[in-house]
Amino acid sequence: MALNWDKLAKLKRDYPNPKFALSETQRQLKKRKDDPYLLGWQSEVLLSLRTDGKRILDNLKSIISHQPPINDRQLLTYTYELLAEATRRYDPSVACLTSIGTEGLKTWQNAAKTLQSRKARLDLWSELFICAMKEDCWEDVRYALQQASQERPQAKKTISFALILANQLAAEKVEAASSSIPSMNVQIQKAFAYKMVKKAYENTLASSEDPLRIESMRDVRFMTQIFIRQQRAEELGGLMGTQVPEIQKIVAPSFVELTLLVLGSLQKENRWKELLEYATSPTCCRIWDATIQPDQLTTNEKLLLNSWEYWSRIMEAKKHGASESIAIEAVKHDLAEKLPKFEQALQEREYNLTRMALSSFVDHSYLLELCKSYWRRYSQRSSCFYDLLRFVQQLDLDQQQDFHTFIKESAEQLKSQSESDAELSMSNWVQVETNVVRFEYLLTIAVDGPNIDVTEAFISNAVRLYQVAVQLKDGSNHNVGVLVVMGLLNLHYQLVHSKAGNKNDYDRMRKTASILLQAGFLLLHLTAGDSGKQDRSLLLLSTQIHLYLGLGTIAFEQYRHARVKEILNDTLSYLLLSGISQIHPFNATGTKKFSADSELASVIKTIKRMESKANELIYTDIQYFQYDQAIELLEFQRKLKSSATKHFCLIERRRIARLRGDPIDASLTLDLKEYQNITDNRDFTILPYYGTSNDFRFSSLFNPRGFPRLYWIYARYALQEKTSRLLYNEKTYEELDKPMSDLAQQNKNNVQNEPIETELHAYWETIGELTEAIYAGSSNQTDIRSLFQDLQKHVTGIEDVVKELIWSETDHEPGNKSAMPYERGLRFLYGHLEVLQASFRLCDVAKDHLKKNNSTLKGKVDAKAIEAFQKSVKTAYSAIGECATSRIDALKKNGVASLLEQAKWGSTGEGLQEILEKDEQRVYAAEYVDAAVEALKGVTKVKLK
Amino acid sequence: MSTIRPMRPDDLFKISSTNLDHLTETYHIGFYLEYLTKWPDLCRVIEGMDGRIEGYILGKLESSPYAPPVPPYSPDTNPDPNYLPWHGHITALTVAPSARRLGHASRLSEALEQQSDAANAWFVDLFVRASNEIAKELYRKMGYSVYRRVVDYYNDREDALDMRKPLSRDTDRKHVRENGEDIRVMPGDVW
């Protein structure tokens, strides 16, 4: 008697290990060789073991030709998923899977024949509809819909619209995978989707009773998506503009939305002439008709005029649709004629911004005056700086200086006015001054080659304003405080990159350390108390800066208050977790409890849960399918599935596990599909930004390498992860090696490694080459020998460098270097420990290999040489431990005193003394020492083996 | 200068700056997706010139989950002032701190009111904490008035004010009243 689904589920639970499960399937199949449940299970096990593709496909063929036909829906779905995966993996003739094929579908047809009621058959087709969608097999989705439509479903309209979608997406998938001209089938499917959706529109015009008709904005949005995907925006614009009551009743309340969609799509299609014609047509907006007066405009037209997107599309169309001089003349005309005439139709701020945008397009001769005028009107608003930023950046240097002088003078005048005018509050003046300081940052600090004296003066100025703002107790001091911090970060950057001095210029190192520490102290001050805990952007800045200081426990505490949850985990967690394995891999205990690994695991889990929530909305019963939402939900789900944040977190978890000596099992990997088309959802707009758009230093202000880019993931998978997989027999996918290696190669200039990573890259390359040579059984004698020699040199070099960093008694002299490790120091220590761990393991692997009779290493390297190398690895490892311990002792001995000295250093330190009480500084210094000791203790916990 | 457009699931990746505001709740993803899929017309974002989301509104259209006491519903024959006829509801309205005082909240509310009006709703309502003077004043300026006070509505036992703005279907303004702050109802009376 064959198994059933429940018995299979129990067996799968009893045999979680694939190797044991395989033996069990073999044992049981001897007794029941045609059992489809057992065959399915064996296929699943073989797929997980990534072996024997032929047997998997044969097993699955046996299931689908099974007699009597299978009608267990769970088994059908299971078989569908296995067949899709096996075909993708083992059938070389399939470049792009849109269907599991006729034979696979036959099982479903046979199952349908065994069902007596229409409802049961409809349920069966719904099941196929869902599992085909999950496997991205849109041909089969289409097939399921066609079958379902023959079972007299109630939701005829839903099925008809879903069929349009399935055709469109099936065609798109094949088209995307093919580099040649679209096949006839693709063209037919697209034509079908277009004709059907057009018919739905025409049925509405004809007041037909056909369920295939446009009845609501949902249907219109669906129609819009199909038209836009088929690059038929111009036609869509015409159809939506039809003055037929049946259509206008639906589209009129969403006039602006539809108009902007059409304009946006025409822009994407580069159809500039059509864009301009549509944007200026009477159906769109009548201001272009000379006979129309402002009071004749409709509400919809006014709403459109107040939309930036409307104006920006028109400007783009004018720019691309004609020669530059004609475009400029056209915009000049708009500026001189159209805009003033319809000034009342626009809100005041919108009018002013549009005027500036148009002026900046024409030339900059009027822009300066417009910026000044805007400043006069809005300087008391926080948004004033951000509104003007893009325009001030376009002014030439003289104009920028003129503007700078103007705003400073206007703030001065306001100050004297505020003394006599009770209406003008102190908070208004502080806001104006804050905007002045922001522009000062833009125009004097965020420029090429900023001057240290100028930056210090900027900081002093900002500190003075802070002292006024703090009296207001309305939170405005935070905005000014951030400017002080940004000034300090800029100064820090300048000192770090200053050409003066040499590598061991301790004076410069102490200065840079002091500046960063002052920024950290100020951030702790700003984020203390209830109002500080409410400023979550500030807390995230503080998180990042405390990571820069190498103080993981404090960074985590700041991050915790920022309440990063749900979707923010995907977009913002990078601020705490980028490279955390190299800063704080071990759990912290005590009052500042923190586990980087738990936090990383939690982020991955949250992203997966969000994806599964999106799945629930997409993969519904065929009759409840939300066809109008499907495209956007699928895209959203795809971005979560392939989220780069998940990969960054996973890589950090794997690094932590290795440093801790924990096994890397299936829990530290993702599903293979999650590695496809990795998408970066991180939001980089959160940290304060007052610089120019091309300020290359921006992200380096917060972190020495900036934030790792997507390419870093490819490079990491292609080298370190691949090497570790081989060395430690870790769970990952071999089939990723080639695509990741190709992606890494294509983007090798964009990887943007952290400086220590760059230094260590050569070590990893050597370890990687040796590992591959051992596993691939290289026959090249000289290669292996010389590679081992290279590695030996590298490791000896590590020992020499680390010895230099061991803290000695003489280092305690005042004014000498700092015992704090900072991020760079921790990355140095943990990064080298990773290399030493891998080298040590490599030696073990090589020694084991040599013991084999047929070892390809014999004669290329001998056991003695490996032993000697392993010994030098141990020596370097001990030196790193000694270095960490010596610094822990130093910090405990006089860390607080040293940090308090640094807090006072220079003119910036003097400024800080005005803001922070001495006791407060002492508390922060003690916290810093504790956090630094905690971070360094982790270094001593790393085991070599 | 900004643009109001429907909110899409993809926008959830860009709401960090609005949601870092301490008064803005970051809900479970299912909550947002339910709103975006069920009431796409009532969920809007306002986007700045640089493409950043500066604010958003989430709303829904609904009526009490039971039939009106006297069907079909008419304000003239309805005996239960707590029965909620077909109406729009503002669930969340937030503007990033850097984009405050620019009229974004009004524009977003107007967009929701326009869609509710098109859906033939009687009014738009919302709940606000009784102590939130800034929000109350903002909504008053936008034409909302207090319809009733829901006693101990929030977890910390603060009262909620149920504020309403009639739409064009309510030609005689029969769904708003003058002394709403004095009309006290219990949370159980409110659906």
PDB file of C-alpha atoms in Angstrom, chain A residues 6-168:
ATOM      1  CA  ASP A   6       0.741  12.454   6.386  1.00  0.00           C
ATOM      2  CA  LYS A   7       2.971   9.384   6.434  1.00  0.00           C
ATOM      3  CA  LEU A   8       5.387  11.093   4.086  1.00  0.00           C
ATOM      4  CA  ALA A   9       5.441  14.172   6.326  1.00  0.00           C
ATOM      5  CA  LYS A  10       6.260  11.945   9.314  1.00  0.00           C
ATOM      6  CA  LEU A  11       9.071  10.209   7.444  1.00  0.00           C
ATOM      7  CA  LYS A  12      10.529  13.573   6.453  1.00  0.00           C
ATOM      8  CA  ARG A  13      10.455  14.642  10.078  1.00  0.00           C
ATOM      9  CA  ASP A  14      12.090  11.392  11.192  1.00  0.00           C
ATOM     10  CA  TYR A  15      14.891  11.679   8.659  1.00  0.00           C
ATOM     11  CA  PRO A  16      15.991  15.305   8.534  1.00  0.00           C
ATOM     12  CA  ASN A  17      19.527  14.401   7.475  1.00  0.00           C
ATOM     13  CA  PRO A  18      19.582  14.014   3.667  1.00  0.00           C
ATOM     14  CA  LYS A  19      22.085  11.164   3.691  1.00  0.00           C
ATOM     15  CA  PHE A  20      20.039   9.056   6.098  1.00  0.00           C
ATOM     16  CA  ALA A  21      16.873  10.062   4.291  1.00  0.00           C
ATOM     17  CA  LEU A  22      18.344   8.823   1.019  1.00  0.00           C
ATOM     18  CA  SER A  23      19.144   5.408   2.534  1.00  0.00           C
ATOM     19  CA  GLU A  24      15.621   5.202   3.889  1.00  0.00           C
ATOM     20  CA  THR A  25      14.071   6.024   0.521  1.00  0.00           C
ATOM     21  CA  GLN A  26      16.244   3.388  -1.113  1.00  0.00           C
ATOM     22  CA  ARG A  27      15.233   0.829   1.499  1.00  0.00           C
ATOM     23  CA  GLN A  28      11.546   1.592   1.200  1.00  0.00           C
ATOM     24  CA  LEU A  29      11.565   1.797  -2.591  1.00  0.00           C
ATOM     25  CA  LYS A  30      12.854  -1.775  -2.755  1.00  0.00           C
ATOM     26  CA  LYS A  31       9.492  -2.790  -1.302  1.00  0.00           C
ATOM     27  CA  ARG A  32       7.315  -0.244  -3.112  1.00  0.00           C
ATOM     28  CA  LYS A  33       9.169   0.775  -6.220  1.00  0.00           C
ATOM     29  CA  ASP A  34       6.345   2.831  -7.786  1.00  0.00           C
ATOM     30  CA  ASP A  35       5.209   4.630  -4.675  1.00  0.00           C
ATOM     31  CA  PRO A  36       4.866   8.271  -5.881  1.00  0.00           C
ATOM     32  CA  TYR A  37       5.314   9.679  -2.371  1.00  0.00           C
ATOM     33  CA  LEU A  38       8.581   7.815  -1.925  1.00  0.00           C
ATOM     34  CA  LEU A  39       9.753   8.754  -5.395  1.00  0.00           C
ATOM     35  CA  GLY A  40       8.946  12.383  -4.675  1.00  0.00           C
ATOM     36  CA  TRP A  41      10.779  12.288  -1.372  1.00  0.00           C
ATOM     37  CA  GLN A  42      13.818  10.663  -2.931  1.00  0.00           C
ATOM     38  CA  SER A  43      13.842  13.357  -5.606  1.00  0.00           C
ATOM     39  CA  GLU A  44      13.696  16.050  -2.965  1.00  0.00           C
ATOM     40  CA  VAL A  45      16.578  14.444  -1.065  1.00  0.00           C
ATOM     41  CA  LEU A  46      18.664  14.085  -4.211  1.00  0.00           C
ATOM     42  CA  LEU A  47      17.965  17.701  -5.082  1.00  0.00           C
ATOM     43  CA  SER A  48      19.170  18.791  -1.669  1.00  0.00           C
ATOM     44  CA  LEU A  49      22.295  16.648  -2.074  1.00  0.00           C
ATOM     45  CA  ARG A  50      22.744  18.237  -5.498  1.00  0.00           C
ATOM     46  CA  THR A  51      23.419  14.911  -7.153  1.00  0.00           C
ATOM     47  CA  ASP A  52      22.112  12.467  -9.724  1.00  0.00           C
ATOM     48  CA  GLY A  53      19.978  14.731 -11.888  1.00  0.00           C
ATOM     49  CA  LYS A  54      19.036  11.858 -14.180  1.00  0.00           C
ATOM     50  CA  ARG A  55      17.609   9.819 -11.330  1.00  0.00           C
ATOM     51  CA  ILE A  56      15.613  12.825 -10.108  1.00  0.00           C
ATOM     52  CA  LEU A  57      14.085  13.398 -13.542  1.00  0.00           C
ATOM     53  CA  ASP A  58      13.376   9.659 -13.951  1.00  0.00           C
ATOM     54  CA  ASN A  59      11.684   9.539 -10.538  1.00  0.00           C
ATOM     55  CA  LEU A  60       9.515  12.500 -11.407  1.00  0.00           C
ATOM     56  CA  LYS A  61       8.602  11.011 -14.774  1.00  0.00           C
ATOM     57  CA  SER A  62       7.445   7.876 -12.941  1.00  0.00           C
ATOM     58  CA  ILE A  63       5.255   9.980 -10.682  1.00  0.00           C
ATOM     59  CA  ILE A  64       3.588  11.888 -13.493  1.00  0.00           C
ATOM     60  CA  SER A  65       2.857   8.729 -15.453  1.00  0.00           C
ATOM     61  CA  HIS A  66       1.604   6.936 -12.370  1.00  0.00           C
ATOM     62  CA  GLN A  67      -1.525   4.804 -12.703  1.00  0.00           C
ATOM     63  CA  PRO A  68      -4.102   5.209 -11.343  1.00  0.00           C
ATOM     64  CA  PRO A  69      -3.759   8.982 -11.720  1.00  0.00           C
ATOM     65  CA  ILE A  70      -2.736  10.930  -8.629  1.00  0.00           C
ATOM     66  CA  ASN A  71      -5.453  13.118  -7.197  1.00  0.00           C
ATOM     67  CA  ASP A  72      -3.863  14.074  -3.895  1.00  0.00           C
ATOM     68  CA  ARG A  73      -3.521  17.853  -4.346  1.00  0.00           C
ATOM     69  CA  GLN A  74      -0.629  18.067  -1.902  1.00  0.00           C
ATOM     70  CA  LEU A  75       1.287  15.429  -3.820  1.00  0.00           C
ATOM     71  CA  LEU A  76       0.482  17.141  -7.115  1.00  0.00           C
ATOM     72  CA  THR A  77       1.831  20.446  -5.819  1.00  0.00           C
ATOM     73  CA  TYR A  78       4.883  18.722  -4.333  1.00  0.00           C
ATOM     74  CA  THR A  79       5.611  17.049  -7.652  1.00  0.00           C
ATOM     75  CA  TYR A  80       5.102  20.317  -9.517  1.00  0.00           C
ATOM     76  CA  GLU A  81       7.648  22.115  -7.328  1.00  0.00           C
ATOM     77  CA  LEU A  82      10.178  19.289  -7.630  1.00  0.00           C
ATOM     78  CA  LEU A  83       9.730  19.057 -11.373  1.00  0.00           C
ATOM     79  CA  ALA A  84      10.182  22.812 -11.801  1.00  0.00           C
ATOM     80  CA  GLU A  85      13.348  22.820  -9.714  1.00  0.00           C
ATOM     81  CA  ALA A  86      14.778  19.689 -11.347  1.00  0.00           C
ATOM     82  CA  THR A  87      14.062  20.992 -14.851  1.00  0.00           C
ATOM     83  CA  ARG A  88      15.719  24.327 -14.091  1.00  0.00           C
ATOM     84  CA  ARG A  89      18.734  22.553 -12.700  1.00  0.00           C
ATOM     85  CA  TYR A  90      19.209  19.511 -14.875  1.00  0.00           C
ATOM     86  CA  ASP A  91      17.518  20.052 -18.213  1.00  0.00           C
ATOM     87  CA  PRO A  92      20.002  21.970 -20.361  1.00  0.00           C
ATOM     88  CA  SER A  93      17.436  22.463 -23.106  1.00  0.00           C
ATOM     89  CA  VAL A  94      15.401  24.769 -20.860  1.00  0.00           C
ATOM     90  CA  ALA A  95      16.831  28.270 -20.818  1.00  0.00           C
ATOM     91  CA  CYS A  96      13.808  29.904 -19.272  1.00  0.00           C
ATOM     92  CA  LEU A  97      11.190  27.862 -17.466  1.00  0.00           C
ATOM     93  CA  THR A  98       7.640  29.068 -18.037  1.00  0.00           C
ATOM     94  CA  SER A  99       6.001  25.630 -17.844  1.00  0.00           C
ATOM     95  CA  ILE A 100       6.764  22.227 -16.411  1.00  0.00           C
ATOM     96  CA  GLY A 101       5.738  20.827 -19.791  1.00  0.00           C
ATOM     97  CA  THR A 102       2.936  18.828 -21.301  1.00  0.00           C
ATOM     98  CA  GLU A 103       3.737  15.638 -19.405  1.00  0.00           C
ATOM     99  CA  GLY A 104       3.767  17.428 -16.079  1.00  0.00           C
ATOM    100  CA  LEU A 105       0.441  19.098 -16.798  1.00  0.00           C
ATOM    101  CA  LYS A 106      -1.035  15.796 -17.895  1.00  0.00           C
ATOM    102  CA  THR A 107      -0.970  14.663 -14.245  1.00  0.00           C
ATOM    103  CA  TRP A 108      -3.231  17.579 -13.391  1.00  0.00           C
ATOM    104  CA  GLN A 109      -5.544  16.823 -16.324  1.00  0.00           C
ATOM    105  CA  ASN A 110      -5.777  13.206 -15.211  1.00  0.00           C
ATOM    106  CA  ALA A 111      -6.507  14.288 -11.677  1.00  0.00           C
ATOM    107  CA  ALA A 112      -9.251  16.620 -12.951  1.00  0.00           C
ATOM    108  CA  LYS A 113     -10.880  13.737 -14.792  1.00  0.00           C
ATOM    109  CA  THR A 114     -11.261  11.832 -11.529  1.00  0.00           C
ATOM    110  CA  LEU A 115     -13.182  14.708  -9.933  1.00  0.00           C
ATOM    111  CA  GLN A 116     -16.949  14.732 -10.214  1.00  0.00           C
ATOM    112  CA  SER A 117     -17.934  18.281  -9.216  1.00  0.00           C
ATOM    113  CA  ARG A 118     -17.134  21.557 -10.892  1.00  0.00           C
ATOM    114  CA  LYS A 119     -16.159  23.012  -7.531  1.00  0.00           C
ATOM    115  CA  ALA A 120     -13.615  20.242  -6.932  1.00  0.00           C
ATOM    116  CA  ARG A 121     -12.127  20.804 -10.364  1.00  0.00           C
ATOM    117  CA  LEU A 122     -12.064  24.543  -9.834  1.00  0.00           C
ATOM    118  CA  ASP A 123     -10.214  23.983  -6.571  1.00  0.00           C
ATOM    119  CA  LEU A 124      -7.737  21.763  -8.366  1.00  0.00           C
ATOM    120  CA  TRP A 125      -7.055  24.401 -11.037  1.00  0.00           C
ATOM    121  CA  SER A 126      -6.724  26.997  -8.315  1.00  0.00           C
ATOM    122  CA  GLU A 127      -4.041  24.827  -6.731  1.00  0.00           C
ATOM    123  CA  LEU A 128      -2.166  24.614 -10.032  1.00  0.00           C
ATOM    124  CA  PHE A 129      -2.614  28.383 -10.503  1.00  0.00           C
ATOM    125  CA  ILE A 130      -0.940  29.062  -7.152  1.00  0.00           C
ATOM    126  CA  CYS A 131       1.955  26.619  -7.416  1.00  0.00           C
ATOM    127  CA  ALA A 132       2.701  27.685 -11.002  1.00  0.00           C
ATOM    128  CA  MET A 133       2.811  31.328  -9.882  1.00  0.00           C
ATOM    129  CA  LYS A 134       5.139  30.437  -7.038  1.00  0.00           C
ATOM    130  CA  GLU A 135       7.481  28.799  -9.518  1.00  0.00           C
ATOM    131  CA  ASP A 136       7.172  31.775 -11.879  1.00  0.00           C
ATOM    132  CA  CYS A 137       5.752  29.463 -14.589  1.00  0.00           C
ATOM    133  CA  TRP A 138       3.332  31.842 -16.272  1.00  0.00           C
ATOM    134  CA  GLU A 139       2.474  29.476 -19.119  1.00  0.00           C
ATOM    135  CA  ASP A 140       1.073  27.076 -16.548  1.00  0.00           C
ATOM    136  CA  VAL A 141      -0.708  29.907 -14.755  1.00  0.00           C
ATOM    137  CA  ARG A 142      -2.351  30.686 -18.060  1.00  0.00           C
ATOM    138  CA  TYR A 143      -3.235  27.020 -18.547  1.00  0.00           C
ATOM    139  CA  ALA A 144      -4.780  26.788 -15.060  1.00  0.00           C
ATOM    140  CA  LEU A 145      -6.856  29.908 -15.758  1.00  0.00           C
ATOM    141  CA  GLN A 146      -8.078  28.545 -19.074  1.00  0.00           C
ATOM    142  CA  GLN A 147      -9.125  25.276 -17.433  1.00  0.00           C
ATOM    143  CA  ALA A 148     -10.776  27.115 -14.562  1.00  0.00           C
ATOM    144  CA  SER A 149     -12.752  29.329 -16.942  1.00  0.00           C
ATOM    145  CA  GLN A 150     -14.447  26.169 -18.294  1.00  0.00           C
ATOM    146  CA  GLU A 151     -15.788  25.250 -14.863  1.00  0.00           C
ATOM    147  CA  ARG A 152     -18.330  28.078 -14.748  1.00  0.00           C
ATOM    148  CA  PRO A 153     -16.544  30.087 -12.061  1.00  0.00           C
ATOM    149  CA  GLN A 154     -18.418  32.866 -10.342  1.00  0.00           C
ATOM    150  CA  ALA A 155     -15.498  35.253 -10.650  1.00  0.00           C
ATOM    151  CA  LYS A 156     -15.474  35.282 -14.446  1.00  0.00           C
ATOM    152  CA  LYS A 157     -14.113  38.793 -14.557  1.00  0.00           C
ATOM    153  CA  THR A 158     -11.216  38.006 -12.221  1.00  0.00           C
ATOM    154  CA  ILE A 159     -10.253  34.989 -14.295  1.00  0.00           C
ATOM    155  CA  SER A 160     -10.456  36.962 -17.555  1.00  0.00           C
ATOM    156  CA  PHE A 161      -8.259  39.742 -16.204  1.00  0.00           C
ATOM    157  CA  ALA A 162      -5.848  37.252 -14.630  1.00  0.00           C
ATOM    158  CA  LEU A 163      -5.560  35.555 -18.013  1.00  0.00           C
ATOM    159  CA  ILE A 164      -4.473  38.858 -19.546  1.00  0.00           C
ATOM    160  CA  LEU A 165      -1.828  39.203 -16.864  1.00  0.00           C
ATOM    161  CA  ALA A 166      -0.593  35.623 -17.289  1.00  0.00           C
ATOM    162  CA  ASN A 167      -0.146  36.117 -21.030  1.00  0.00           C
ATOM    163  CA  GLN A 168       1.691  39.372 -20.519  1.00  0.00           C
TER     164      GLN A 168
END
